[in-house]
PDB file of C-alpha atoms in Angstrom:
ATOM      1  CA  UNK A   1       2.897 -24.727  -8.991  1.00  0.00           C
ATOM      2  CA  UNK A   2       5.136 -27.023 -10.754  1.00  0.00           C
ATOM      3  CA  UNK A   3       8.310 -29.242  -9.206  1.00  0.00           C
ATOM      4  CA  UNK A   4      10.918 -26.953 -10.848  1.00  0.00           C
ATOM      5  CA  UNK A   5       9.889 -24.436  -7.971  1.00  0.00           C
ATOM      6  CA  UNK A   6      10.175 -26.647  -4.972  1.00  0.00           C
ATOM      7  CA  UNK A   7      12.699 -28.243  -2.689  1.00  0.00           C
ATOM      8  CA  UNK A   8      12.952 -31.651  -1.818  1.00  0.00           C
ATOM      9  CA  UNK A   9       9.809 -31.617   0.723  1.00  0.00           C
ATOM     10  CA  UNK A  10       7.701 -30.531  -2.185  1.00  0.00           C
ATOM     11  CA  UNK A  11       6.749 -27.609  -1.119  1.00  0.00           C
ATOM     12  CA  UNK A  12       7.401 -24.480  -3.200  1.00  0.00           C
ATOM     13  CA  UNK A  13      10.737 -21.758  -2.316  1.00  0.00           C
ATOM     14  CA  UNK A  14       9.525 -18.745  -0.537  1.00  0.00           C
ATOM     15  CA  UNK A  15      11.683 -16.759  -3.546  1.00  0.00           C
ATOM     16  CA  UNK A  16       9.037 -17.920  -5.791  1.00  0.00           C
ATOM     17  CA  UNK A  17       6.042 -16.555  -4.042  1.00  0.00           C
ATOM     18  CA  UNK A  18       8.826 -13.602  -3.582  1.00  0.00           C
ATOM     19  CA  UNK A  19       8.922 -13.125  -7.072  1.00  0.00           C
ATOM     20  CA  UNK A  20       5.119 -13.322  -7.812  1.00  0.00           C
ATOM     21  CA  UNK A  21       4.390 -11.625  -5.164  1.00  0.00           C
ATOM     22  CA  UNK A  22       6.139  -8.514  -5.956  1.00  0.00           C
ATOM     23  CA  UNK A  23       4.932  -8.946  -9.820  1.00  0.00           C
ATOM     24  CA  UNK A  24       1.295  -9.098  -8.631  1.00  0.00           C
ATOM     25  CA  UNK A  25       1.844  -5.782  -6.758  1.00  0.00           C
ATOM     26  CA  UNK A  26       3.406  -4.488  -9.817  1.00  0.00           C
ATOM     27  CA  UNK A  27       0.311  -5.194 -11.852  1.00  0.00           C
ATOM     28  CA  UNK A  28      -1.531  -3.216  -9.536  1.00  0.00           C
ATOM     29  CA  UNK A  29       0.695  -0.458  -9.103  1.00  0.00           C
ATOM     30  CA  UNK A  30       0.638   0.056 -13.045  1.00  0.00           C
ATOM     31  CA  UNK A  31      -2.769   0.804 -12.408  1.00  0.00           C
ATOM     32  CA  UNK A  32      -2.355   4.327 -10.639  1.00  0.00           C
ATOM     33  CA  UNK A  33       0.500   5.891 -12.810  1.00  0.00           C
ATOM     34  CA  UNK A  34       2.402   5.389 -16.196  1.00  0.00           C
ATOM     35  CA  UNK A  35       5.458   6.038 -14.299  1.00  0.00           C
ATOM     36  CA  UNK A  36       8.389   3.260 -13.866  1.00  0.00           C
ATOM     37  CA  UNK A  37       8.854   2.173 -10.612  1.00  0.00           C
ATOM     38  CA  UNK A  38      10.636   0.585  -8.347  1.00  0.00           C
ATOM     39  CA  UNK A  39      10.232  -1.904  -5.329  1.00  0.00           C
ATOM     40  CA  UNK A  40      11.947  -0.394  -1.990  1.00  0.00           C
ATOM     41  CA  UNK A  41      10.196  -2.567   0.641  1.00  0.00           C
ATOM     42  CA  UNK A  42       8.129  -5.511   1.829  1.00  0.00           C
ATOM     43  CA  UNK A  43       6.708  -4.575   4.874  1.00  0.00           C
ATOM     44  CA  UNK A  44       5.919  -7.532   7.508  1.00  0.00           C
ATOM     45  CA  UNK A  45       5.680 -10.563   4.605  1.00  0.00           C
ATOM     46  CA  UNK A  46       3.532 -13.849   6.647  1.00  0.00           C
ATOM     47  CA  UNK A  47       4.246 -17.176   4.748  1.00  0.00           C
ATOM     48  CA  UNK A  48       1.177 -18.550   6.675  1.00  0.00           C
ATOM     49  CA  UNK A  49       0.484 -21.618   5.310  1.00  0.00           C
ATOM     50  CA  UNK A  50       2.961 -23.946   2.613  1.00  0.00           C
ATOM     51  CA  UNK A  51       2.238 -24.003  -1.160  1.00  0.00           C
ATOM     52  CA  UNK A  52       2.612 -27.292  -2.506  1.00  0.00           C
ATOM     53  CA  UNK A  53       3.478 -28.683  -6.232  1.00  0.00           C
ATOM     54  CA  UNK A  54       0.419 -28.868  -7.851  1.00  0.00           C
ATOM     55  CA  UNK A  55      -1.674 -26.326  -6.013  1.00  0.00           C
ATOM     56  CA  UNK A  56      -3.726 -23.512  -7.754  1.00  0.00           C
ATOM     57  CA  UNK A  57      -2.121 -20.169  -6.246  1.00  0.00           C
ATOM     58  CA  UNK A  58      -3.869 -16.954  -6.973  1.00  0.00           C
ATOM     59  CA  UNK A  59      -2.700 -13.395  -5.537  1.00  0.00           C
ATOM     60  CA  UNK A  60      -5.586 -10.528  -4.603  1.00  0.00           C
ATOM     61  CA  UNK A  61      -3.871  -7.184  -4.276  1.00  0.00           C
ATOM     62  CA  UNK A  62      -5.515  -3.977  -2.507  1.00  0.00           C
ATOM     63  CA  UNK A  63      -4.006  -0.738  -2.647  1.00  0.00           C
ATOM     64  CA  UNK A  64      -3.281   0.735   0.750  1.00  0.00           C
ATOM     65  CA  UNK A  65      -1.735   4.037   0.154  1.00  0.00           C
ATOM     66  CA  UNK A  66      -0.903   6.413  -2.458  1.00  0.00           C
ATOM     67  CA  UNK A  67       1.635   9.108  -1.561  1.00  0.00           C
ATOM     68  CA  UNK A  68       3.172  11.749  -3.298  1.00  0.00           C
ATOM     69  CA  UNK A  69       6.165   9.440  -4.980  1.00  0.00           C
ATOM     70  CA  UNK A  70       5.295   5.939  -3.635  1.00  0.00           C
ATOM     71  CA  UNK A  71       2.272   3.117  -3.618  1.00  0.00           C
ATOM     72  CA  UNK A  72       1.788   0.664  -0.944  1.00  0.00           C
ATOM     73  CA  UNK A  73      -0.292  -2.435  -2.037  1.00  0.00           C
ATOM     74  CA  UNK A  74      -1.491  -5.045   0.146  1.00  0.00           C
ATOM     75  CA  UNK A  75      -0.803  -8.772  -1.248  1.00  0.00           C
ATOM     76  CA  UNK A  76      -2.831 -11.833  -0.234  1.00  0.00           C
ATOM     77  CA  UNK A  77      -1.491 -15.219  -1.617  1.00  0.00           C
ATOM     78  CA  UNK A  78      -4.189 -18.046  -1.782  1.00  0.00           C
ATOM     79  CA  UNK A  79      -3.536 -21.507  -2.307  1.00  0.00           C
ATOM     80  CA  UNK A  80      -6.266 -23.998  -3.698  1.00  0.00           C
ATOM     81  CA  UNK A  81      -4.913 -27.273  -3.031  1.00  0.00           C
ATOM     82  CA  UNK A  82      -4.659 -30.107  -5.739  1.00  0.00           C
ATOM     83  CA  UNK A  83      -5.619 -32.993  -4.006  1.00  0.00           C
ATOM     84  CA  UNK A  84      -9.357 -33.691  -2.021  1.00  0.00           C
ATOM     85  CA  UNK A  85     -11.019 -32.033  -0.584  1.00  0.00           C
ATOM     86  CA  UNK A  86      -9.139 -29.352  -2.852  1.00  0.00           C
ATOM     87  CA  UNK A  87      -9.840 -26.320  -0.036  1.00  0.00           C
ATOM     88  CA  UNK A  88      -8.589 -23.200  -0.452  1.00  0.00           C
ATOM     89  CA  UNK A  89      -6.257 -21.464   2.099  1.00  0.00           C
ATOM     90  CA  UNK A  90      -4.778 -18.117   2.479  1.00  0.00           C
ATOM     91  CA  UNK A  91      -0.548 -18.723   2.170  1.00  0.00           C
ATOM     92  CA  UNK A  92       1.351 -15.897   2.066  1.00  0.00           C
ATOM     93  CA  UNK A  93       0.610 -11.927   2.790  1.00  0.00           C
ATOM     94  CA  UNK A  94       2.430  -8.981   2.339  1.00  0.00           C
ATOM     95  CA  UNK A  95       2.640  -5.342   1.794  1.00  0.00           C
ATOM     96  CA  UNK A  96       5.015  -3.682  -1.205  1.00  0.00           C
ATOM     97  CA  UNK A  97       5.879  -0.040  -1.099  1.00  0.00           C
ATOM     98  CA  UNK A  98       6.715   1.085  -4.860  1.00  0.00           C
ATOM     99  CA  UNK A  99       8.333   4.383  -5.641  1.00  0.00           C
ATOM    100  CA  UNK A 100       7.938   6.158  -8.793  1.00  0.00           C
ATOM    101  CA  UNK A 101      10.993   7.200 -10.455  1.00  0.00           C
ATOM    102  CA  UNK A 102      12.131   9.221 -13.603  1.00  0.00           C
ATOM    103  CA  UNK A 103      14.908   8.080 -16.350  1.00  0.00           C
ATOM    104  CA  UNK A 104      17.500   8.715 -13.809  1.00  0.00           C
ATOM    105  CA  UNK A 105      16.043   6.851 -10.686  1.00  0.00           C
ATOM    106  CA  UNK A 106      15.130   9.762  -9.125  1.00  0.00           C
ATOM    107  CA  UNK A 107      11.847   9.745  -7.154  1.00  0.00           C
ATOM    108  CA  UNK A 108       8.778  11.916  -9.096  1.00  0.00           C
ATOM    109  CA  UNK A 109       5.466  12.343  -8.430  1.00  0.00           C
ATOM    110  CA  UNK A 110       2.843   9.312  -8.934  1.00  0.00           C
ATOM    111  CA  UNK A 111       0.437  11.584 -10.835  1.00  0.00           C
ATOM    112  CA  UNK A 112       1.964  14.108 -12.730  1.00  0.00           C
TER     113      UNK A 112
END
């Protein structure tokens, strides 16, 4: 993570992991339909542990559910610090409900 993303303690904005959270699950989602979709919830998001500038962060999804219209995917957010003994710790987790949606935002099927 680089000092553009933090505040003044150093440690990175939860907005950021927000953000790359939600693209990770994205990237995952892409992988069960060719449908555009859209994020309607983050269900129960745990900012366990502080990322800090520096650190190596790497997101692991898992996909929980696939309905008729929607995807849930699980996100885990680890952290491998920059400085000694350069552990790595599990940051942030979260799961994203997607819907799949046609040209006019209306809900469709995930496989059609």
């Amino acid at each position: 993570m680089m000092p553009r993303d933090a505040n003044y303690l150093g440690t990175i904005f939860g907005g950021v992991i927000l953000s790359s959270l939600d693209l990770a699950g994205a990237v995952a989602a892409h992988q069960h339909t060719n449908q555009k979709f859209v994020t309607v919830a983050m269900h129960e998001v745990k900012f366990i542990a502080p990322v800090f500038v520096g650190d190596l962060v790497s997101f692991y999804t898992k996909t929980v559910k696939v309905g008729r219209t929607s995807l849930t995917i699980r996100v885990t957010v680890e952290a491998t610090r920059a400085e000694a003994p350069h552990e790595t710790v599990r940051v942030t987790q979260a799961e994203i409900v997607y819907v799949a949606i046609d040209a006019t935002g209306k809900p469709v099927l995930v496989r059609s």
